[in-house]
Tab-separated table of C-alpha atoms in Angstrom:
chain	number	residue	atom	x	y	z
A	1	UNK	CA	89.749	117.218	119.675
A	2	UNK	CA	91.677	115.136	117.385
A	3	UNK	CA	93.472	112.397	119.191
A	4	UNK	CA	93.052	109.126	117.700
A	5	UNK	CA	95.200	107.690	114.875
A	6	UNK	CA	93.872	103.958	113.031
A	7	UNK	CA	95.544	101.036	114.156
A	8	UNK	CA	95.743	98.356	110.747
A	9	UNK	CA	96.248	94.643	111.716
A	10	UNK	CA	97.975	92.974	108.252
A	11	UNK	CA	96.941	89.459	107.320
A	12	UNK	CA	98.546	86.555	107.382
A	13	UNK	CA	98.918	86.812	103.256
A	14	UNK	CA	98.336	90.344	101.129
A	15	UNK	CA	95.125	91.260	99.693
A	16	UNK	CA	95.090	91.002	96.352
A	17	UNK	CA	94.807	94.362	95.575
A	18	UNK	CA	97.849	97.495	93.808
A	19	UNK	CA	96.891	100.059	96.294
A	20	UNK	CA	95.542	99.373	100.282
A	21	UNK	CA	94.660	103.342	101.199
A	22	UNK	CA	93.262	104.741	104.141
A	23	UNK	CA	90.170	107.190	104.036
A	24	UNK	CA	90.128	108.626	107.289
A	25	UNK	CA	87.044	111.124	107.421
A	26	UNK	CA	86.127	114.099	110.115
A	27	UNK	CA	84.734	117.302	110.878
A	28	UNK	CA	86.206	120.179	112.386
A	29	UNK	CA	84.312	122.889	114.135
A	30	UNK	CA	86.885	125.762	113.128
A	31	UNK	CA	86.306	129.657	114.047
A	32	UNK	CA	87.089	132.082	111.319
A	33	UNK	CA	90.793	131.799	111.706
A	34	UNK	CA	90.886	128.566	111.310
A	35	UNK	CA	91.756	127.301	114.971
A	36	UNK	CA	89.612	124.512	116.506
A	37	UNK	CA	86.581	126.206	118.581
A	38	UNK	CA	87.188	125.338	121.999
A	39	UNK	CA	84.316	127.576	123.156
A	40	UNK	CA	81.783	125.009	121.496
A	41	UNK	CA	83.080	121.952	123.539
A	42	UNK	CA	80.937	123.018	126.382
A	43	UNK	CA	77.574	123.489	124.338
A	44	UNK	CA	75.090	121.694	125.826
A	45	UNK	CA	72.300	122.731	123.214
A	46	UNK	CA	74.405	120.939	120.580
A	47	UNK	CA	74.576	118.342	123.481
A	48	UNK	CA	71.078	117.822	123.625
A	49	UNK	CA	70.943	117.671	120.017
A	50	UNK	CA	72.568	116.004	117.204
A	51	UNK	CA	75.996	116.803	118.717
A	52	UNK	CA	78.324	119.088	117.828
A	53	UNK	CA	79.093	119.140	114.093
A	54	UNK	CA	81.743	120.548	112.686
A	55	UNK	CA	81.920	123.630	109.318
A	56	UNK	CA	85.331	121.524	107.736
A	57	UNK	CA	85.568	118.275	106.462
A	58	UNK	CA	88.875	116.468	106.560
A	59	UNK	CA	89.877	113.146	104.446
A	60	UNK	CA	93.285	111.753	105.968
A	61	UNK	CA	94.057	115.171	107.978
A	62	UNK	CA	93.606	117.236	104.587
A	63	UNK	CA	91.381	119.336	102.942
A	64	UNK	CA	90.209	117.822	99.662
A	65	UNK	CA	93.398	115.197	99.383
A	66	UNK	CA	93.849	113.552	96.459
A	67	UNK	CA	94.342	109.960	96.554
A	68	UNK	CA	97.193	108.428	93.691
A	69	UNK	CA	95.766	105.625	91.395
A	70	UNK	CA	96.430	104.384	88.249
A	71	UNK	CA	93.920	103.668	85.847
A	72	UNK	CA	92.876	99.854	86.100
A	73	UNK	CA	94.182	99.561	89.677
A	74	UNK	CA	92.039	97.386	92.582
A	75	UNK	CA	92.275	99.484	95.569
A	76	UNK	CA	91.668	98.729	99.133
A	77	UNK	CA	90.076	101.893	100.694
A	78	UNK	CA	89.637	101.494	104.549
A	79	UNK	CA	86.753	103.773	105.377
A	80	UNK	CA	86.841	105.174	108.867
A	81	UNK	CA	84.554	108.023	110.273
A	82	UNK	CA	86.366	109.634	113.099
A	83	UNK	CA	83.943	112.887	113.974
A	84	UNK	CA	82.872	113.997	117.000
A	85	UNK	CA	78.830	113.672	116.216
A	86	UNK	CA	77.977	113.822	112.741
A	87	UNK	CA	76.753	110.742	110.072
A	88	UNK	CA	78.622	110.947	107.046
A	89	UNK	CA	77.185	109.562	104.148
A	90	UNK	CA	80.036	108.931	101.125
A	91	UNK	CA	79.404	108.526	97.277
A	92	UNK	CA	82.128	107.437	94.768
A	93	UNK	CA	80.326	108.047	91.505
A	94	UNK	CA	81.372	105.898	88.382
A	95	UNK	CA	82.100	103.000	90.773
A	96	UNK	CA	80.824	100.262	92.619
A	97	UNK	CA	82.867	99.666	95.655
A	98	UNK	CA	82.463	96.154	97.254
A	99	UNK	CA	82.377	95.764	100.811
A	100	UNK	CA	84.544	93.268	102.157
A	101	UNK	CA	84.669	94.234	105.954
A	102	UNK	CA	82.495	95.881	108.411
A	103	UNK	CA	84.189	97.335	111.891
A	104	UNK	CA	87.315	94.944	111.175
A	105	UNK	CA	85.217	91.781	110.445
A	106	UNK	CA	84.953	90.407	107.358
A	107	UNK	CA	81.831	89.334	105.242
A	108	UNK	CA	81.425	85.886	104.153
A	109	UNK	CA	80.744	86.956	100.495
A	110	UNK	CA	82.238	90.370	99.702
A	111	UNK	CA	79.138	92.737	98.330
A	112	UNK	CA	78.486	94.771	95.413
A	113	UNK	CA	76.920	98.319	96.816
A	114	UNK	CA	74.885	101.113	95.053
A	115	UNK	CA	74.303	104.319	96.097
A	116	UNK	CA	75.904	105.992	99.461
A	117	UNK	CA	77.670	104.642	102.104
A	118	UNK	CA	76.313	105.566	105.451
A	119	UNK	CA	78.792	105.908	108.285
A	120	UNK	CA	77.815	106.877	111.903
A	121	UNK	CA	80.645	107.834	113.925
A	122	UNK	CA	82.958	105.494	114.659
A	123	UNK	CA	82.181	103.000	111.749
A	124	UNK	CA	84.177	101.038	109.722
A	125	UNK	CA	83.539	99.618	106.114
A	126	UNK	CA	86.564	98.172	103.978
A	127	UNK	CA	86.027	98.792	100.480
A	128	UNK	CA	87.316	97.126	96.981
A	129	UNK	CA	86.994	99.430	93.790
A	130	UNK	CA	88.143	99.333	90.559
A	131	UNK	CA	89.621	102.277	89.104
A	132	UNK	CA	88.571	102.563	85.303
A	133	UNK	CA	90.897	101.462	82.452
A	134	UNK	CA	90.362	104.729	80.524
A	135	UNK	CA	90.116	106.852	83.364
A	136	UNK	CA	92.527	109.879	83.509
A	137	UNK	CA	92.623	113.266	85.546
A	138	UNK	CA	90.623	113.645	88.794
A	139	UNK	CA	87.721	112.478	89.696
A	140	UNK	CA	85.090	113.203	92.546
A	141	UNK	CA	84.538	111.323	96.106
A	142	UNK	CA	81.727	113.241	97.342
A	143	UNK	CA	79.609	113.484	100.742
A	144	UNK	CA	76.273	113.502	100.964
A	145	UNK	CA	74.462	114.135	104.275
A	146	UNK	CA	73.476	117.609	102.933
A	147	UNK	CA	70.935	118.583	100.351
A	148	UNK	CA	74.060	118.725	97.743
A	149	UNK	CA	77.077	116.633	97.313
A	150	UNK	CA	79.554	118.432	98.731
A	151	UNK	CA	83.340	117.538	97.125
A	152	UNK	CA	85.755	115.479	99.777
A	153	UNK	CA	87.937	114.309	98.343
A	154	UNK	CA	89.399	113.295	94.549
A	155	UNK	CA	91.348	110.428	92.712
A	156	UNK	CA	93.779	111.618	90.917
A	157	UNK	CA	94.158	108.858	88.100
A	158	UNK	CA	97.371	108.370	85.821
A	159	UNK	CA	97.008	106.889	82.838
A	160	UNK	CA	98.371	103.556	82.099
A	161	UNK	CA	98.922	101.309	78.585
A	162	UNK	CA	97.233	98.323	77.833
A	163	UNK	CA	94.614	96.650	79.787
A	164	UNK	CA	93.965	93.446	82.120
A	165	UNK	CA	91.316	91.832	82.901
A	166	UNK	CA	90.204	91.576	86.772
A	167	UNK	CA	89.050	88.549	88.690
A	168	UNK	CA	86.642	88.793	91.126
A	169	UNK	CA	86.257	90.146	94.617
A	170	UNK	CA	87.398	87.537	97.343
A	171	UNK	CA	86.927	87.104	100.549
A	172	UNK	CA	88.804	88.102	103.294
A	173	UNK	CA	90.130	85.726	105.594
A	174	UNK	CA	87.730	84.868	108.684
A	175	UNK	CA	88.473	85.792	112.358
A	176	UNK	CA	88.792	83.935	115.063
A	177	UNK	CA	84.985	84.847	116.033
A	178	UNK	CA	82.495	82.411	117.590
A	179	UNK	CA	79.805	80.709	115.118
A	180	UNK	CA	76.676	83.064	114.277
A	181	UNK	CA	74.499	80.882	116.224
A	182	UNK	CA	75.051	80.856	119.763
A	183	UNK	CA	72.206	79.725	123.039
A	184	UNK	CA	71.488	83.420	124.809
A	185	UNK	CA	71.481	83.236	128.742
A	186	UNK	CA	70.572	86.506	129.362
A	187	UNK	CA	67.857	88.998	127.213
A	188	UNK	CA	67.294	92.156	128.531
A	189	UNK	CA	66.619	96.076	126.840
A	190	UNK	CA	68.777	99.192	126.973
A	191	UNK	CA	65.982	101.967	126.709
A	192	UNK	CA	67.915	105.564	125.694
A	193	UNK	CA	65.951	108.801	126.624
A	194	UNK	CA	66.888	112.040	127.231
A	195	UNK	CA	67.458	115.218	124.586
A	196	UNK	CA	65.611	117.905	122.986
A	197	UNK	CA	62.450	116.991	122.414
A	198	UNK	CA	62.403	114.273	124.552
A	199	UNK	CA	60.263	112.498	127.486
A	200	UNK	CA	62.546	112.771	130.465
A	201	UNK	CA	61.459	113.992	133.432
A	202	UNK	CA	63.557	112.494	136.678
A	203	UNK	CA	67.090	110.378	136.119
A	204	UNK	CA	69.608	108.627	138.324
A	205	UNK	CA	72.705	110.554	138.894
A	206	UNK	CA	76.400	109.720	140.784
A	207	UNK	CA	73.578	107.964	142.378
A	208	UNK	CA	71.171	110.635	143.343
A	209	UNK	CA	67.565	110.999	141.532
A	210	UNK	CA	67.641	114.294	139.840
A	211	UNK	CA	64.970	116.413	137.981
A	212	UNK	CA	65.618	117.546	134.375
A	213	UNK	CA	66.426	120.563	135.800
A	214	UNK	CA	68.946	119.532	138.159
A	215	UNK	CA	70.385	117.250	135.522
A	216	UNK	CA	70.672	119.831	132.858
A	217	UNK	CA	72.627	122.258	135.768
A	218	UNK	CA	74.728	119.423	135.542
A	219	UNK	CA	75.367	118.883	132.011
A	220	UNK	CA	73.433	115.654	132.053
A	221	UNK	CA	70.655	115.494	129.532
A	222	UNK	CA	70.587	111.650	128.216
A	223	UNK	CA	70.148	108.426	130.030
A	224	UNK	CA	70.628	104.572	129.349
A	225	UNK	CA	67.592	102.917	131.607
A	226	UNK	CA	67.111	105.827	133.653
A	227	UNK	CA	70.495	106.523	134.365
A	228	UNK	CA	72.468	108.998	133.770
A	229	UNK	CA	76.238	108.945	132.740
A	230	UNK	CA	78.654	105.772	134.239
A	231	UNK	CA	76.188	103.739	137.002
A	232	UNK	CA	77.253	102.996	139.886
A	233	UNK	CA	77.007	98.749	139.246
A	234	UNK	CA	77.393	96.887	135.026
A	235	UNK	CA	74.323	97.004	132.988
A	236	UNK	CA	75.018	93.044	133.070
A	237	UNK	CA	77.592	90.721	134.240
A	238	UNK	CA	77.970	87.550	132.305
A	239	UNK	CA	80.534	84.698	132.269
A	240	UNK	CA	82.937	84.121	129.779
A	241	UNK	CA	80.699	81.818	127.025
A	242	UNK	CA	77.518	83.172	128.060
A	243	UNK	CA	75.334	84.566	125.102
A	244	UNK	CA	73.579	87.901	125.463
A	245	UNK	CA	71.418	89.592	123.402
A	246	UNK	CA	70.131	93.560	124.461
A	247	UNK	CA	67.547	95.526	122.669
A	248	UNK	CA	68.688	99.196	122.245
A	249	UNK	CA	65.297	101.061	122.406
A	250	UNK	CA	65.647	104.160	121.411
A	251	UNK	CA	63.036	106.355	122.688
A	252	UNK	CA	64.658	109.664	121.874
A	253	UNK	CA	64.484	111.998	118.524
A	254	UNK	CA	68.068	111.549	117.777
A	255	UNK	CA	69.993	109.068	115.756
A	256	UNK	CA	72.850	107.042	118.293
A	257	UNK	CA	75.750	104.912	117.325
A	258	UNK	CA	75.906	102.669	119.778
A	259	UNK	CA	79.195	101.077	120.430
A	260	UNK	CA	80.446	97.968	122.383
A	261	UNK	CA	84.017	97.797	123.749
A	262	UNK	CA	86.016	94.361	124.280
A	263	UNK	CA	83.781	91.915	122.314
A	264	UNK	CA	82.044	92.086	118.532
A	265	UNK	CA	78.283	91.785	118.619
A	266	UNK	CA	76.200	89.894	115.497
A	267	UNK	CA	73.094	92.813	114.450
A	268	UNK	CA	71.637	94.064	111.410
A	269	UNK	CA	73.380	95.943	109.284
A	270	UNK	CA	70.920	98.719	107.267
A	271	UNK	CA	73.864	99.099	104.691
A	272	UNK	CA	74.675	95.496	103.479
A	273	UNK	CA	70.661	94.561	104.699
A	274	UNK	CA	72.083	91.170	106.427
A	275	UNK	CA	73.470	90.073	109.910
A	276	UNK	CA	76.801	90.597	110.291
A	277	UNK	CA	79.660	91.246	113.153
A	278	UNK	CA	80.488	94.631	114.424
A	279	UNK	CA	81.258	96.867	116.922
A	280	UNK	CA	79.100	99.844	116.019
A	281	UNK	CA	75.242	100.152	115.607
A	282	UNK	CA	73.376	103.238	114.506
A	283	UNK	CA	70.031	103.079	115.816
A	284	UNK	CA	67.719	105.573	114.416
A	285	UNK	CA	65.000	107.674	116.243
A	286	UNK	CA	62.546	105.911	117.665
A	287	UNK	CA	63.677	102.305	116.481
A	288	UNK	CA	64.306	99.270	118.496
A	289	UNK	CA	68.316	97.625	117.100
A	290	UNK	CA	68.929	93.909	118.598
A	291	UNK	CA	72.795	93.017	119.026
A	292	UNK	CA	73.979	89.672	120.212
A	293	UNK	CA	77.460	88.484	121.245
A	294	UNK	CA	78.994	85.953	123.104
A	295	UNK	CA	80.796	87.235	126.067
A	296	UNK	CA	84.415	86.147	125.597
A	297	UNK	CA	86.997	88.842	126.764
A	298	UNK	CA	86.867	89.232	130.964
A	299	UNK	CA	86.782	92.658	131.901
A	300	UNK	CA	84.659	95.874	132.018
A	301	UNK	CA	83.981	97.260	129.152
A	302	UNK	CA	82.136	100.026	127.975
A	303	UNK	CA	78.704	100.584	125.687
A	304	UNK	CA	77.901	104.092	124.670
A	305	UNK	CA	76.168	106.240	122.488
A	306	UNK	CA	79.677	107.181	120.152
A	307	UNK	CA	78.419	110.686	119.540
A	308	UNK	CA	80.761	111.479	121.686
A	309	UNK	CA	78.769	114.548	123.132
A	310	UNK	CA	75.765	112.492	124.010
A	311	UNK	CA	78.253	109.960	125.677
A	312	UNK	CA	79.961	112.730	127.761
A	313	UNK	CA	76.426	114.179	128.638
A	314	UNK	CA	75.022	110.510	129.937
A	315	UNK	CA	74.837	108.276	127.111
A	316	UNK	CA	77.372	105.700	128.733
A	317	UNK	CA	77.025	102.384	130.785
A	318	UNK	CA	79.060	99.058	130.923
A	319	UNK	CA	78.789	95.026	130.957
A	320	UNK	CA	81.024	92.946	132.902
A	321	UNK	CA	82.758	89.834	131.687
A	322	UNK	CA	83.655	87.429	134.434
């Protein structure tokens, strides 16, 4: 419903860059006088299915903003994708952003990107772009998940005098993370089922074996190995320096961002096509996602499907860090 708000952690020494900007995305489900639609929080048909998407797009908490340049600036644009459910796919037409940073971890080499940026709920992408020297006016940021680009939000570009010429992209600074490769002590597979469409039949539930039936009566309609919503024990418990590496199988007809709390985990990364560190994985239907990570913060924490419906309707487990 809204309650979140980005945390930014500054380094050490400034980016070189004239603007640093947030671009905070989501989607609002709205009714037709514009209040939220509280009615559609307990859908469980949207549950089962893609999640509950929202009829207004927001950029920073507005409507179409408009975000101040001036022509030949270097701005940092911190990409976030806050919605409840839906993939948001962004386009910034007569520029080529470079991605420096992917869920708060930098790259080694920042990267030149064409075409759309694919976000899954929850991801993070920091971006460098360079605004035009003869740019002057507005001009379009547009998303486009739907069969048209639809407009959300614009630059609004003042013209500047003279000209200078820009050097190239840098590197972040690296975190603190362990080295990319690491001995695994424990392998094992997270198979997600569940949904419309799906194979389901019987899951675990507050420790009971349920029917579909029986689960759906209870708003449960996804599982993570056969269980359904929090288990009763961790998917894992490792020690602190022990490697693990889980393959999220997912068996269902639905997209998932799968998210980690308390530790970064090294995967594939469809948008930049390399390994890299992150927090959030979007595993498409029927596709099998690898993430590795070194188990380094003791604690519980949580890995869940960040649709936040699917989580809330069973998509939810936990590892252990001892």
């Amino acid at each position: 419903m809204g309650l979140y708000t980005p945390i930014i952690v500054a380094e050490a020494q400034p980016y070189p860059v004239d603007r640093d900007l947030l671009f905070v995305a989501d989607d609002w489900l709205l009714t037709s006088q514009d209040q939220l639609d509280t009615a559609s929080l307990e859908d469980t048909h949207a549950w089962a299915h893609a999640g509950r998407m929202g009829n207004v797009l927001t950029v920073n908490r507005l409507r179409l903003p408009e975000l101040a340049v001036k022509a030949g600036d270097r701005v940092r644009l911190r990409v976030m994708n806050t919605a409840n459910s839906r993939i948001m796919r962004f386009g910034f037409p007569g520029l080529t952003p470079y991605i420096i940073a992917k869920d708060g971890q930098p790259l080694s080499q920042p990267m030149a990107h064409k075409g759309v940026l694919t976000l899954a709920p929850a991801e993070r992408y920091d971006l460098v772009l360079d605004i035009p020297q003869d740019w002057a006016g507005l001009y379009p940021i547009n998303e486009r998940s739907g069969k048209q680009p639809f407009l959300a939000a614009q630059w609004q570009v003042t013209a500047t005098a003279g000209s200078r010429s820009l050097e190239a992209v840098v590197a972040l600074p690296a975190n603190p993370l362990p080295k990319a490769e690491f001995k695994t002590q424990q392998k094992l597979t997270l198979a997600m089922q569940g949904g419309a469409m799906g194979n389901l039949t019987t899951a675990l539930y507050q420790g009971k074996r349920l029917s579909v039936q029986e689960l759906i009566a209870n708003k449960q309609v996804w599982t993570l190995n056969g269980v359904a919503n929090m288990p009763q024990a961790p998917l894992l418990t490792a020690k602190v320096g022990e490697g693990i590496e889980i393959a999220l199988h997912n068996t269902t007809q639905w997209p998932h961002a799968m998210h980690l709390h308390g530790q970064h985990f090294r995967a594939f990364n469809e948008v930049t096509q390399q390994e890299l560190w992150q927090d959030t994985l979007l595993v498409q239907a029927g596709d099998t996602q690898t993430i590795r990570f070194l188990a380094m913060t003791p604690g519980k924490w949580l890995l869940h499907c960040h649709m936040i419906e699917h989580q809330v309707s069973g998509m939810v487990t936990f590892v252990e860090v001892v």
